[in-house]
Amino acid sequence: MSTRSTQPATPLLAIHGGAGTLLRSKMTSAKEAAYLAALQRILLAGQAQLGAGAPALEVVVEAVRQLEECELFNAGRGAVYTAAATHELDASVMDGSNLQAGAVAGLSTTRNPVLAARAVLLHSEHLMFIGAAADAFAAAQGLEQVAPAWFGTELRLAQLRAAQGEARGARLDHDVETQRSGPLDDARKLGTVGAVALDAAGHLAAATSTGGMTNKQPGRVGDSPIIGAGCYANDATVAVSCTGTGEAFMRICAAYDVSAQMAYLGLPLQAAVDSVIQLKLPAVGGSGGLIAVAANGDVSLRFNTEGMYRGYARVGAAPVLGIYGDD
Ligand code: ASP
């Protein structure tokens, strides 16, 4: 799914809800409708914000906050479990207009990790906080705290038990098979949510939030809160949010590499994204996808898995949604 824009660039929001092995056989029409309705609702809200002149940073944070609130997705409520049956949540945001960024990792009580990442960007001299101190920072910023159990759902617990039964180590959210599996083959499913936007002033922003990987070792941090790996934005080039096997995305600095190839090689967005998703990521054994919007309004939503929950909406146009590779 990709398009080239005409000038001047129209404000645009793109979102994702994770990538993975999407088994159509496991997708009922009701499940599909629920995922598409959630994506559509969030895109329409962001489109309205952008149409009213909201800055890209605010639009991506709000879109990701809504994705965190939706338990269909592996972020906030509905996040996957660690091997210790706990939750450790990661998030990041980046403002392409000034290269400011905020990130948090290993949260367990902050209801909306993306709001904590935004608070770090806005109110701290530092870029990233981890663990209990990150939750304490968020609480001190007035962000809602919840009991850790609030993040859990029966489905996610079943996914953990299934992954532990297979003794195959950490698994991507959309990759853990259970009897109550979601439409992504839940035994091969990547999770994470993200948003990228271009606003009316020509500024770019990106946000990413995740529960990480099912059955991950406590303390493990993936790419989602790492600026340049799972999230990046620069008004000169592109805003990017990734989902997939975090270790691989970190090894190739995936989000930044899209920007670097555009800046240094002069590649158009689609070529830079394809190089990362189709060549560099598989070369290190990685799978997943990313969404990206370029400074000129080009948009790209690409993955090397069977599918990725995704969509984008330009102001004044109907949202475009997809789940599988051939949508
Ligand atoms: N990238 C996330 C991580 O490695 C997982 C995902 O996208 O599903 O934590």
Coordinates of C-alpha atoms and ligand atoms in Angstrom, one line a residue:
M1 CA 0.0 0.0 0.0
S2 CA 1.7 3.2 -1.1
T3 CA 0.8 6.4 -2.9
R4 CA 2.6 9.4 -4.2
S5 CA 1.2 12.8 -3.4
T6 CA 0.8 15.9 -5.5
Q7 CA 1.9 19.3 -4.2
P8 CA 1.2 20.9 -1.9
A9 CA 1.1 18.0 0.6
T10 CA -2.2 17.4 2.3
P11 CA -2.1 16.6 6.0
L12 CA -2.1 12.9 6.6
L13 CA -2.2 10.3 9.4
A14 CA -1.2 6.7 9.1
I15 CA -1.5 4.0 11.8
H16 CA -0.6 0.4 12.4
G17 CA -1.7 -2.2 14.9
G18 CA 1.0 -4.8 14.4
A19 CA 2.1 -7.2 11.7
G20 CA 2.4 -11.0 11.4
T21 CA 1.2 -14.2 10.0
L22 CA -2.4 -13.4 9.3
L23 CA -4.4 -16.6 8.8
R24 CA -7.6 -15.9 6.9
S25 CA -8.8 -19.2 8.2
K26 CA -8.8 -17.7 11.7
M27 CA -10.4 -14.4 10.7
T28 CA -14.2 -14.4 11.2
S29 CA -16.0 -11.5 9.6
A30 CA -16.9 -10.3 13.1
K31 CA -13.2 -10.1 14.1
E32 CA -12.3 -8.5 10.8
A33 CA -15.0 -5.9 11.2
A34 CA -13.9 -5.2 14.8
Y35 CA -10.3 -4.5 13.7
L36 CA -11.3 -2.4 10.7
A37 CA -13.8 -0.4 12.8
A38 CA -11.2 0.4 15.4
L39 CA -8.7 1.5 12.7
Q40 CA -11.3 3.6 10.9
R41 CA -12.5 5.3 14.1
I42 CA -9.0 6.3 15.1
L43 CA -8.1 7.5 11.6
L44 CA -11.3 9.6 11.4
A45 CA -10.5 11.2 14.7
G46 CA -7.0 12.0 13.6
Q47 CA -8.1 13.3 10.3
A48 CA -10.5 15.7 12.0
Q49 CA -7.7 16.9 14.3
L50 CA -5.4 17.5 11.3
G51 CA -8.1 19.2 9.4
A52 CA -8.6 21.6 12.3
G53 CA -4.8 22.4 12.2
A54 CA -3.6 20.2 15.1
P55 CA 0.2 19.6 15.2
A56 CA 1.4 16.2 14.0
L57 CA 2.9 15.4 17.4
E58 CA -0.5 15.8 19.1
V59 CA -2.2 13.8 16.4
V60 CA 0.1 10.8 16.6
V61 CA 0.1 10.8 20.4
E62 CA -3.7 10.8 20.5
A63 CA -4.0 8.0 17.8
V64 CA -1.6 5.8 19.7
R65 CA -3.4 6.5 23.0
Q66 CA -6.6 5.3 21.4
L67 CA -4.8 2.2 20.1
E68 CA -3.5 1.6 23.6
E69 CA -7.0 1.8 25.0
C70 CA -8.3 -0.8 22.5
E71 CA -7.5 -4.3 23.8
L72 CA -7.4 -5.8 20.3
F73 CA -3.9 -4.4 20.0
N74 CA -0.7 -5.2 21.9
A75 CA -0.2 -1.9 23.7
G76 CA -1.7 -0.5 26.9
R77 CA -4.7 -2.6 27.8
G78 CA -4.4 -5.9 25.9
A79 CA -0.6 -5.9 26.1
V80 CA 1.2 -9.3 26.0
Y81 CA 2.8 -10.9 29.1
T82 CA 6.4 -11.4 30.0
A83 CA 7.7 -14.9 30.9
A84 CA 6.9 -13.9 34.5
A85 CA 3.3 -13.2 33.6
T86 CA 3.8 -9.5 34.2
H87 CA 3.5 -6.5 31.8
E88 CA 6.4 -4.3 30.8
L89 CA 5.3 -1.6 28.4
D90 CA 7.5 0.5 26.1
A91 CA 6.7 3.7 24.1
S92 CA 8.3 6.5 22.2
V93 CA 7.5 9.7 20.4
M94 CA 9.5 12.0 18.1
D95 CA 8.8 15.5 16.8
G96 CA 10.3 15.9 13.3
S97 CA 10.2 19.7 13.5
N98 CA 13.0 19.9 16.2
L99 CA 14.2 16.3 16.5
Q100 CA 13.0 16.2 20.1
A101 CA 12.0 12.8 21.4
G102 CA 10.8 11.0 24.5
A103 CA 10.7 7.4 25.4
V104 CA 9.9 5.0 28.2
A105 CA 10.6 1.3 28.8
G106 CA 9.4 -1.3 31.2
L107 CA 6.4 0.6 32.5
S108 CA 3.9 -1.5 34.6
T109 CA 1.5 1.0 36.1
T110 CA 1.1 3.9 33.7
R111 CA -2.2 3.5 31.8
N112 CA -1.0 5.2 28.6
P113 CA 2.7 4.7 27.9
V114 CA 2.6 7.0 24.9
L115 CA 1.5 9.9 27.2
A116 CA 4.5 9.1 29.4
A117 CA 6.8 9.3 26.4
R118 CA 5.3 12.6 25.4
A119 CA 5.7 13.9 29.0
V120 CA 9.4 13.0 28.8
L121 CA 9.7 14.9 25.5
L122 CA 8.0 17.9 26.9
H123 CA 9.1 18.1 30.5
S124 CA 12.5 16.4 30.9
E125 CA 16.0 17.2 30.0
H126 CA 16.4 13.5 29.4
L127 CA 15.2 11.4 26.5
M128 CA 14.3 8.0 28.1
F129 CA 13.3 6.6 31.5
I130 CA 12.9 2.9 32.4
G131 CA 11.1 0.8 34.9
A132 CA 9.6 2.0 38.2
A133 CA 11.3 5.4 37.8
A134 CA 9.6 5.8 34.5
D135 CA 6.2 5.1 36.1
A136 CA 7.1 7.5 38.9
F137 CA 8.0 10.2 36.4
A138 CA 4.7 9.7 34.7
A139 CA 2.8 9.8 38.0
A140 CA 4.6 13.0 38.9
Q141 CA 3.4 14.4 35.6
G142 CA -0.2 13.6 36.6
L143 CA -0.6 10.7 34.3
E144 CA -3.1 8.0 35.4
Q145 CA -1.7 5.0 37.2
V146 CA -3.4 1.6 37.2
A147 CA -2.9 -1.8 38.9
P148 CA -0.6 -3.9 36.6
A149 CA -3.4 -6.4 36.2
W150 CA -5.4 -3.8 34.4
F151 CA -3.4 -4.4 31.2
G152 CA -4.1 -8.1 31.1
T153 CA -6.7 -10.0 29.2
E154 CA -7.7 -13.7 29.1
L155 CA -6.5 -14.0 25.5
R156 CA -3.0 -12.6 26.3
L157 CA -2.7 -15.0 29.2
A158 CA -3.7 -17.9 27.0
Q159 CA -1.0 -16.8 24.5
L160 CA 1.6 -16.8 27.2
R161 CA 0.6 -20.3 28.4
A162 CA 0.7 -21.5 24.7
A163 CA 4.2 -19.9 24.2
Q164 CA 5.5 -21.4 27.4
G165 CA 4.0 -24.8 26.5
E166 CA 6.0 -24.7 23.2
A167 CA 9.1 -23.6 25.1
R168 CA 10.2 -21.6 22.1
G169 CA 11.2 -18.4 23.8
A170 CA 9.9 -15.0 23.2
R171 CA 7.2 -14.7 20.6
L172 CA 5.7 -11.8 18.7
D173 CA 2.2 -10.9 19.8
H174 CA 0.5 -11.9 16.6
D175 CA 2.5 -15.1 16.6
V176 CA 1.2 -17.0 19.6
E177 CA -1.4 -19.6 18.7
T178 CA -4.2 -20.3 21.1
Q179 CA -7.6 -21.9 20.8
R180 CA -9.0 -18.4 21.0
S181 CA -6.6 -17.0 18.5
G182 CA -7.1 -13.7 16.8
P183 CA -7.2 -13.3 13.0
L184 CA -3.5 -12.8 12.8
D185 CA -2.3 -16.4 13.5
D186 CA -1.7 -15.6 17.2
A187 CA 1.2 -17.9 17.2
R188 CA 3.0 -15.8 14.5
K189 CA 1.7 -12.4 15.3
L190 CA 3.7 -9.2 15.8
G191 CA 2.1 -6.6 18.0
T192 CA 2.8 -3.0 18.7
V193 CA 0.9 0.0 17.6
G194 CA 2.1 3.2 15.9
A195 CA 1.2 6.4 14.1
V196 CA 2.9 8.8 11.8
A197 CA 1.5 12.2 10.6
L198 CA 2.2 15.2 8.4
D199 CA 0.4 18.3 9.5
A200 CA -0.8 21.4 7.7
A201 CA 2.4 23.3 8.7
G202 CA 4.5 20.6 7.0
H203 CA 5.7 19.1 10.3
L204 CA 6.2 15.3 10.8
A205 CA 5.9 13.2 13.9
A206 CA 5.9 9.5 14.9
A207 CA 4.8 7.5 17.9
T208 CA 5.1 3.8 18.8
S209 CA 3.8 1.8 21.8
T210 CA 4.0 -1.9 22.7
G211 CA 3.7 -4.6 25.2
G212 CA 6.7 -6.2 23.5
M213 CA 6.8 -9.9 22.8
T214 CA 4.9 -12.7 24.5
N215 CA 7.0 -14.6 26.9
K216 CA 9.9 -12.1 26.7
Q217 CA 12.4 -12.3 29.5
P218 CA 11.7 -9.7 32.2
G219 CA 13.8 -6.6 31.5
R220 CA 14.0 -7.2 27.8
V221 CA 13.5 -4.1 25.7
G222 CA 12.8 -4.1 22.0
D223 CA 12.9 -1.5 19.3
S224 CA 9.7 0.3 20.0
P225 CA 11.1 2.8 22.5
I226 CA 14.4 3.1 20.8
I227 CA 14.6 6.3 18.7
G228 CA 16.0 5.4 15.3
A229 CA 15.0 1.7 15.6
G230 CA 11.2 1.6 16.1
C231 CA 10.4 5.3 15.8
Y232 CA 11.9 8.3 14.0
A233 CA 10.8 11.6 12.6
N234 CA 12.6 14.4 10.8
D235 CA 10.9 17.1 8.8
A236 CA 13.7 17.0 6.3
T237 CA 12.8 13.4 5.3
V238 CA 10.2 11.1 6.9
A239 CA 8.3 9.9 10.0
V240 CA 8.5 6.2 10.7
S241 CA 6.9 3.7 13.1
C242 CA 7.9 0.0 13.1
T243 CA 6.4 -3.3 14.3
G244 CA 8.2 -6.7 14.3
T245 CA 11.0 -8.6 15.8
G246 CA 12.5 -5.9 17.8
E247 CA 16.1 -7.2 18.1
A248 CA 16.4 -7.2 14.3
F249 CA 14.9 -3.7 13.9
M250 CA 17.5 -2.5 16.4
R251 CA 20.4 -4.1 14.6
I252 CA 19.6 -2.4 11.4
C253 CA 18.5 0.9 13.0
A254 CA 15.4 0.4 10.8
A255 CA 13.4 3.7 11.3
Y256 CA 16.5 5.9 10.9
D257 CA 17.7 3.9 8.0
V258 CA 14.7 4.9 6.0
S259 CA 15.4 8.5 6.7
A260 CA 19.2 8.1 6.0
Q261 CA 18.6 6.5 2.6
M262 CA 16.3 9.3 1.6
A263 CA 18.8 12.0 2.9
Y264 CA 22.1 10.5 1.7
L265 CA 21.0 8.5 -1.4
G266 CA 18.2 10.8 -2.4
L267 CA 15.9 7.8 -2.6
P268 CA 12.1 8.3 -2.8
L269 CA 10.2 7.0 0.2
Q270 CA 9.0 3.7 -1.3
A271 CA 12.5 2.7 -2.4
A272 CA 14.0 3.4 1.0
V273 CA 11.2 1.5 2.8
D274 CA 11.5 -1.5 0.5
S275 CA 15.2 -1.6 1.0
V276 CA 14.7 -1.8 4.8
I277 CA 11.7 -4.2 4.9
Q278 CA 12.4 -6.5 1.9
L279 CA 16.3 -6.6 2.1
K280 CA 17.9 -5.4 5.2
L281 CA 15.4 -6.8 7.7
P282 CA 15.3 -10.3 6.3
A283 CA 19.1 -10.3 6.1
V284 CA 19.3 -10.3 9.9
G285 CA 16.4 -12.7 10.3
G286 CA 13.8 -10.1 11.1
S287 CA 10.1 -9.9 10.2
G288 CA 7.6 -7.2 10.5
G289 CA 6.7 -3.9 8.9
L290 CA 6.6 -0.2 9.2
I291 CA 4.5 2.8 8.3
A292 CA 6.0 6.0 7.0
V293 CA 5.0 9.4 5.7
A294 CA 7.5 11.6 3.9
A295 CA 7.8 15.4 4.0
N296 CA 6.4 15.6 0.5
G297 CA 3.2 13.7 1.5
D298 CA 4.2 10.3 0.1
V299 CA 3.0 7.4 2.4
S300 CA 4.1 3.8 2.6
L301 CA 2.8 1.0 4.7
R302 CA 4.9 -2.1 4.1
F303 CA 5.6 -5.5 5.7
N304 CA 7.3 -8.8 5.0
T305 CA 4.8 -10.8 6.9
E306 CA 1.4 -12.0 5.7
G307 CA -0.3 -8.9 6.9
M308 CA -0.3 -5.8 9.1
Y309 CA -3.3 -4.0 10.6
R310 CA -2.9 -0.6 9.0
G311 CA -4.5 2.4 7.4
Y312 CA -4.0 6.0 6.4
A313 CA -6.2 9.0 5.9
R314 CA -5.5 12.3 4.1
V315 CA -7.6 15.3 5.1
G316 CA -10.6 15.5 2.8
A317 CA -10.3 11.9 1.6
A318 CA -11.8 8.6 2.7
P319 CA -9.5 6.5 5.0
V320 CA -7.7 3.5 3.3
L321 CA -7.6 0.4 5.4
G322 CA -5.9 -3.0 5.1
I323 CA -5.0 -6.2 7.0
Y324 CA -3.7 -8.7 4.5
G325 CA -1.0 -8.3 1.9
D326 CA -3.4 -8.1 -1.0
D327 CA -5.8 -5.6 0.3
Ligands
ASP1 N1 8.7 -4.6 18.0 C1 8.1 -5.0 19.2 C2 9.2 -5.5 20.2 O1 10.1 -6.1 19.7 C3 7.1 -6.2 19.1 C4 6.1 -6.0 18.0 O2 6.2 -5.1 17.2 O3 5.3 -6.9 17.9 O4 9.0 -5.3 21.4

